[in-house]
CSV table of C-alpha atoms in Angstrom, one decimal:
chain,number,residue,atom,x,y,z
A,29,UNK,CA,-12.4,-7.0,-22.1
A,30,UNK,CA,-10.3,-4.5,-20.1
A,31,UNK,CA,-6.8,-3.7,-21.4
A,32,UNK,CA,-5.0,-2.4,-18.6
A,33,UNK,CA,-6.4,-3.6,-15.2
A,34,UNK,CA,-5.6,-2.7,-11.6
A,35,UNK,CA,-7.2,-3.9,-8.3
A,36,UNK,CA,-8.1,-2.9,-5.7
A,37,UNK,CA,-9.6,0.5,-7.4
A,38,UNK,CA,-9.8,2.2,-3.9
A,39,UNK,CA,-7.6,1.4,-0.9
A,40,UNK,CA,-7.6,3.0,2.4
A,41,UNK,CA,-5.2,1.8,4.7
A,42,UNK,CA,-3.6,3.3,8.1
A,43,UNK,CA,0.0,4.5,8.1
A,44,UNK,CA,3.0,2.6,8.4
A,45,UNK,CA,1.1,-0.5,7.2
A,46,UNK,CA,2.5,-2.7,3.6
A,47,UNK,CA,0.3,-2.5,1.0
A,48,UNK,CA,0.4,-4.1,-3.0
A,49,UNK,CA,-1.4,-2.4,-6.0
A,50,UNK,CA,-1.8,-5.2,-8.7
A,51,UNK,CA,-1.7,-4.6,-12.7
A,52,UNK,CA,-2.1,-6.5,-15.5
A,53,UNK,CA,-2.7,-5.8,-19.5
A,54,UNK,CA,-3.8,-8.3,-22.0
A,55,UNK,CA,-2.6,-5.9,-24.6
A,56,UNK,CA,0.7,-8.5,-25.2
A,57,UNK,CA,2.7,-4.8,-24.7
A,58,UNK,CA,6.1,-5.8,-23.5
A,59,UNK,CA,6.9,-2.8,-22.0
A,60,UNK,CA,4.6,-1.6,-18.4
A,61,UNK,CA,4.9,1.1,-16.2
A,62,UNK,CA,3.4,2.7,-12.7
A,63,UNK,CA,2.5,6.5,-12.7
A,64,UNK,CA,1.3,8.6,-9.8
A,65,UNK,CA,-1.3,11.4,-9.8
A,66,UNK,CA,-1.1,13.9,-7.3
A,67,UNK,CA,-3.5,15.9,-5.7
A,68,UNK,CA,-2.8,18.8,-8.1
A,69,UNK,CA,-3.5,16.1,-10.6
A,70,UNK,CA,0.0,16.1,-12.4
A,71,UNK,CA,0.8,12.8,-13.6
A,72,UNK,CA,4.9,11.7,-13.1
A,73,UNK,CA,6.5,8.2,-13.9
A,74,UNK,CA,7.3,6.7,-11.3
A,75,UNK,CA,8.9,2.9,-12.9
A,76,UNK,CA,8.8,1.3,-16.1
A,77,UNK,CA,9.3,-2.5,-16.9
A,78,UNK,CA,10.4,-3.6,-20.3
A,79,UNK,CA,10.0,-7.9,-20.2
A,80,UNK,CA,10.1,-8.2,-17.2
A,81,UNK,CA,13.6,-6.0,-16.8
A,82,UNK,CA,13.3,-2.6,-15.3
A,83,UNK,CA,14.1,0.4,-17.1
A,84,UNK,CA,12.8,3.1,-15.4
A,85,UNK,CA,13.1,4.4,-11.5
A,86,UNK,CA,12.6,7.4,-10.7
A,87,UNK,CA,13.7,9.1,-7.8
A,88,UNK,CA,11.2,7.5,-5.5
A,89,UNK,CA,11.3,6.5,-1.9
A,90,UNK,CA,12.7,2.9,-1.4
A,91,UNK,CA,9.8,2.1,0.3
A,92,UNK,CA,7.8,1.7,-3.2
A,93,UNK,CA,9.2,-1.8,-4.8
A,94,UNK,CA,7.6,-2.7,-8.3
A,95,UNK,CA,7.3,-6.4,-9.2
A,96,UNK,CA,7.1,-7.9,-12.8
A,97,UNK,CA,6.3,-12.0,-12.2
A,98,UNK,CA,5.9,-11.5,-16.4
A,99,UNK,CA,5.7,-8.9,-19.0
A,100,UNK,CA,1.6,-9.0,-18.2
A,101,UNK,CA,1.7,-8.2,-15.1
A,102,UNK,CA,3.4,-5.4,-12.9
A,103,UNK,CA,2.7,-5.2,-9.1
A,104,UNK,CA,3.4,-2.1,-6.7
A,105,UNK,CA,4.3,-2.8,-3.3
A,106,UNK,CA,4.6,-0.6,-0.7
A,107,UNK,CA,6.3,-0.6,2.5
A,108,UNK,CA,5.5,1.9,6.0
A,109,UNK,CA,2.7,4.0,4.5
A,110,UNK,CA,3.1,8.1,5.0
A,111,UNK,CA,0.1,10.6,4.4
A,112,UNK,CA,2.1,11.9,1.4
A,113,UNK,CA,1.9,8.7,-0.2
A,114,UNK,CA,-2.0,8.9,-1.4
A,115,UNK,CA,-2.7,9.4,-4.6
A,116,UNK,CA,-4.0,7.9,-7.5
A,117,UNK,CA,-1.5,5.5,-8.8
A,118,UNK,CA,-1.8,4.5,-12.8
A,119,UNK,CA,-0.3,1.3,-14.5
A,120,UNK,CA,-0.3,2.0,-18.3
A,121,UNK,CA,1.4,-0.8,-21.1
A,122,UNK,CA,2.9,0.3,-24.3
A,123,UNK,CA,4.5,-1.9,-27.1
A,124,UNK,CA,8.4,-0.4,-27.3
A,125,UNK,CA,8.6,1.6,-30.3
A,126,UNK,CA,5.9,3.9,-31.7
A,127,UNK,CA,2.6,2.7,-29.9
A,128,UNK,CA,0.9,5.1,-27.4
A,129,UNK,CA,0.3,4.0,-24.1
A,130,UNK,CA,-2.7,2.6,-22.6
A,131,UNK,CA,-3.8,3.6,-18.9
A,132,UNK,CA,-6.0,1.7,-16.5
A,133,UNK,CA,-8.6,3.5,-14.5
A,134,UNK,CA,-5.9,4.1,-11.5
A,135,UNK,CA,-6.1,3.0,-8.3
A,136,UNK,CA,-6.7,5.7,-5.0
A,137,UNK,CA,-4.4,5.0,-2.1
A,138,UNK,CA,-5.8,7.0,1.0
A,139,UNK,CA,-2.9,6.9,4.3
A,140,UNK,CA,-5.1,7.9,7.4
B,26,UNK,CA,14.6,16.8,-19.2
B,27,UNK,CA,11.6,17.0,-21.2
B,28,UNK,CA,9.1,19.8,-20.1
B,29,UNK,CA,5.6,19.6,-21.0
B,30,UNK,CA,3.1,22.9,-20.6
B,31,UNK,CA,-0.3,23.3,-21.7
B,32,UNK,CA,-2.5,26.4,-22.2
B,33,UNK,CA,-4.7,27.4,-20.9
B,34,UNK,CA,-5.2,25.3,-17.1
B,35,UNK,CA,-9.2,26.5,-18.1
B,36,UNK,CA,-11.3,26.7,-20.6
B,37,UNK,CA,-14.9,27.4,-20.2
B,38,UNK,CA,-16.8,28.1,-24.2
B,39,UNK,CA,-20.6,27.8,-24.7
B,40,UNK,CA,-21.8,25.0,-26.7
B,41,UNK,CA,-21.0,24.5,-30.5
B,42,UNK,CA,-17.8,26.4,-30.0
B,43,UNK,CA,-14.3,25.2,-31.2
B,44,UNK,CA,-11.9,24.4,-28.9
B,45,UNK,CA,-8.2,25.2,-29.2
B,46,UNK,CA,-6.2,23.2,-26.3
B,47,UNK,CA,-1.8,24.0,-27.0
B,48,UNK,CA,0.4,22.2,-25.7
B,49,UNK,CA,4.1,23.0,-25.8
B,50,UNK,CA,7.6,20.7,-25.3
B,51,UNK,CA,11.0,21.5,-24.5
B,52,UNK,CA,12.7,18.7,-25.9
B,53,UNK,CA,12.1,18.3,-29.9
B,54,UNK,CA,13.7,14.8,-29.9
B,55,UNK,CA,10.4,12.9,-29.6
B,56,UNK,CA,9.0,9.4,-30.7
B,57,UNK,CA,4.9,10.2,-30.4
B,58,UNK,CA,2.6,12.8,-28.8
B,59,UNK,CA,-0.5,11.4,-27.2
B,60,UNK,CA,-3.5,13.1,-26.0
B,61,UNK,CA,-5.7,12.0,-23.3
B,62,UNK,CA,-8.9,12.4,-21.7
B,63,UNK,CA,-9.3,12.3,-18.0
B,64,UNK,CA,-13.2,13.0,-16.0
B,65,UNK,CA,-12.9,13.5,-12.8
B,66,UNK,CA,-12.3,10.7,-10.6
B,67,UNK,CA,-11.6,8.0,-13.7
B,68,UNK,CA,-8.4,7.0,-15.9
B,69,UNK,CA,-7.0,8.2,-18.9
B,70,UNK,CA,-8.9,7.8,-22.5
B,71,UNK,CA,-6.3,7.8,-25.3
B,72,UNK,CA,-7.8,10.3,-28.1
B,73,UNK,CA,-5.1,11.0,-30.6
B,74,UNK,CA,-2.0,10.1,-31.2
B,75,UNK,CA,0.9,11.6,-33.4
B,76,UNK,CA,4.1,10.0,-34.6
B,77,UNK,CA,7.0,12.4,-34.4
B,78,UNK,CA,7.4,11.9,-38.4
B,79,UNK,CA,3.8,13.4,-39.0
B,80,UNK,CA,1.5,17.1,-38.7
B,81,UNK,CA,-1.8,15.9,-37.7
B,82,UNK,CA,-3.9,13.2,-36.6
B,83,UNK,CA,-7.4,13.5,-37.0
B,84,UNK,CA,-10.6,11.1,-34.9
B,85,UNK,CA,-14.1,12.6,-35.6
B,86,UNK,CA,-14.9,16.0,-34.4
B,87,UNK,CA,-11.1,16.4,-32.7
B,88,UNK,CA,-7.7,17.7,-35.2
B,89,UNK,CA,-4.3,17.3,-33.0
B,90,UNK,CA,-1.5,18.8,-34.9
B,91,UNK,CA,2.1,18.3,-34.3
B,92,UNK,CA,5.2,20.9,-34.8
B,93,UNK,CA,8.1,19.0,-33.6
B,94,UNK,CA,10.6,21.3,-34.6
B,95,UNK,CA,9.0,24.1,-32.3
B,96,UNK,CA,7.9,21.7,-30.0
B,97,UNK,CA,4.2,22.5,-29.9
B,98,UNK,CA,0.8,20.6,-30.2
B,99,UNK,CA,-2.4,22.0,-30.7
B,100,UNK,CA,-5.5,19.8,-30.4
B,101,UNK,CA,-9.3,21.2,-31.6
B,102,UNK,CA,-12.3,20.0,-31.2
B,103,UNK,CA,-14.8,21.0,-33.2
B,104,UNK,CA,-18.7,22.2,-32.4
B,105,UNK,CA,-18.0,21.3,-28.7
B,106,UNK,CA,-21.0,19.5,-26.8
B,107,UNK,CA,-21.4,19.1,-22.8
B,108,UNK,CA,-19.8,15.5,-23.0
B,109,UNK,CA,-16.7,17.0,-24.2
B,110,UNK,CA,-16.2,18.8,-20.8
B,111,UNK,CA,-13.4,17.0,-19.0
B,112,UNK,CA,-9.7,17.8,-18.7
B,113,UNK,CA,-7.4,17.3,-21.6
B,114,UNK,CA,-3.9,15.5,-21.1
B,115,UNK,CA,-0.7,16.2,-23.5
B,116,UNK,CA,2.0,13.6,-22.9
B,117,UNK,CA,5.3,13.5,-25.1
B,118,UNK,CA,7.3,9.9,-25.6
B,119,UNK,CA,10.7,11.0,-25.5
B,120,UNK,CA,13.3,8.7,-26.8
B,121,UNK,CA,14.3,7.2,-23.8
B,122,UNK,CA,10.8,5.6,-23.0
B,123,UNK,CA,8.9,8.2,-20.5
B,124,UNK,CA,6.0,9.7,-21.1
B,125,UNK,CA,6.1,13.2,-19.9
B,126,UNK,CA,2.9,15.0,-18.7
B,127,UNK,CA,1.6,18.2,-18.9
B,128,UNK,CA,-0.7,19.7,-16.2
B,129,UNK,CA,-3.7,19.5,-18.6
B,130,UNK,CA,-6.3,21.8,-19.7
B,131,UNK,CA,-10.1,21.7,-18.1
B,132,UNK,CA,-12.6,22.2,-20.3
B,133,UNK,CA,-16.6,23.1,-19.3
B,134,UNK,CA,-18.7,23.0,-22.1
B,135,UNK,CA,-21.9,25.6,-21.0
B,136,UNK,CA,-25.4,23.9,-22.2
């Protein structure tokens, strides 16, 4: 069974259109989070959900809205694609306090 | 704001040779120290990780050790094979949830 899951696992959309990136872990972790990869490959948090409350935003564009329906699942939506928006985009889970995290296999947003 | 830096970006050793990957930290107030895994083109794989209240983890043929009070990580690997070629990820848990990222360390292990 796969922990941390995110669909689609490649998306390649034109820009200015909406897109969603969906996540969900069947860890029971309580706490979730969405992390983008670069193309220099350096990974940075980008939001963190802690039952269902948020508890991390970083300084992202408003255009990128997280959703947590449930502490299982975190979606990321985004609104009027730019080219400097692909990536690879991560969801990982961890159980607040000493656990490590667990990291899907990352979905790759391509803005033509 | 936690820094995370790893040396070196490269590493490129003939088979059967250790590997030293470092990893160093700015901020010494820590919870846990994971490292990761990443081949090109897939996610992360979890290999080791330390609590802030112990030295060294240890999972087959890899060793991570942990100074927190210097704020450095070392991770070996031990009689390194082809399969091990892929870049290695330090991330530190800082207390107030984030995991901070370093830029990693790729390895090529020569047949």
């Amino acid at each position: 069974d796969t922990a941390v899951s995110q669909t689609p696992k490649y998306l390649v959309t034109q820009m200015g259109n909406d897109k969603s990136i969906k996540c969900e872990q069947n860890l029971g972790h309580d706490t979730m989070y969405w992390y983008k990869q670069d193309s220099k490959k350096f990974l940075k948090i980008m939001f963190s959900y802690n039952n269902k409350e948020l508890i991390i935003n970083e300084t992202v564009p408003n255009r990128f809205s997280p959703k947590s329906p449930d502490k299982a699942h975190l979606n990321l939506h985004i609104n009027s694609l730019e080219l400097g928006d692909s990536a690879v985009y991560f969801c990982a889970s961890s159980q607040s306090g000493v656990d490590g995290y667990t990291f899907g296999s990352g979905t790759r947003l391509t803005v033509v | 704001k936690q820094e995370v830096t790893q040396i070196p970006a490269a590493l490129s050793v003939p088979e059967g040779e250790n590997l030293v990957l470092n990893c160093s930290f700015t901020d010494s107030a820590i919870y846990n120290l994971q490292w990761f895994r990443q081949d090109p083109g897939k996610g992360l794989t979890s290999l080791l990780l330390i609590q802030s209240s112990q030295r060294e983890q240890t999972s087959g043929r890899l060793n991570a050790s942990l100074d927190k009070s210097s704020g450095r990580s070392t991770l070996y690997i031990a009689a390194s094979q082809p399969g091990d070629s892929a870049t290695y990820l330090c991330a530190v848990r800082s207390n107030d949830y984030k995991l901070s990222f370093g830029a990693g360390t790729t390895v090529t292990v020569r047949a």
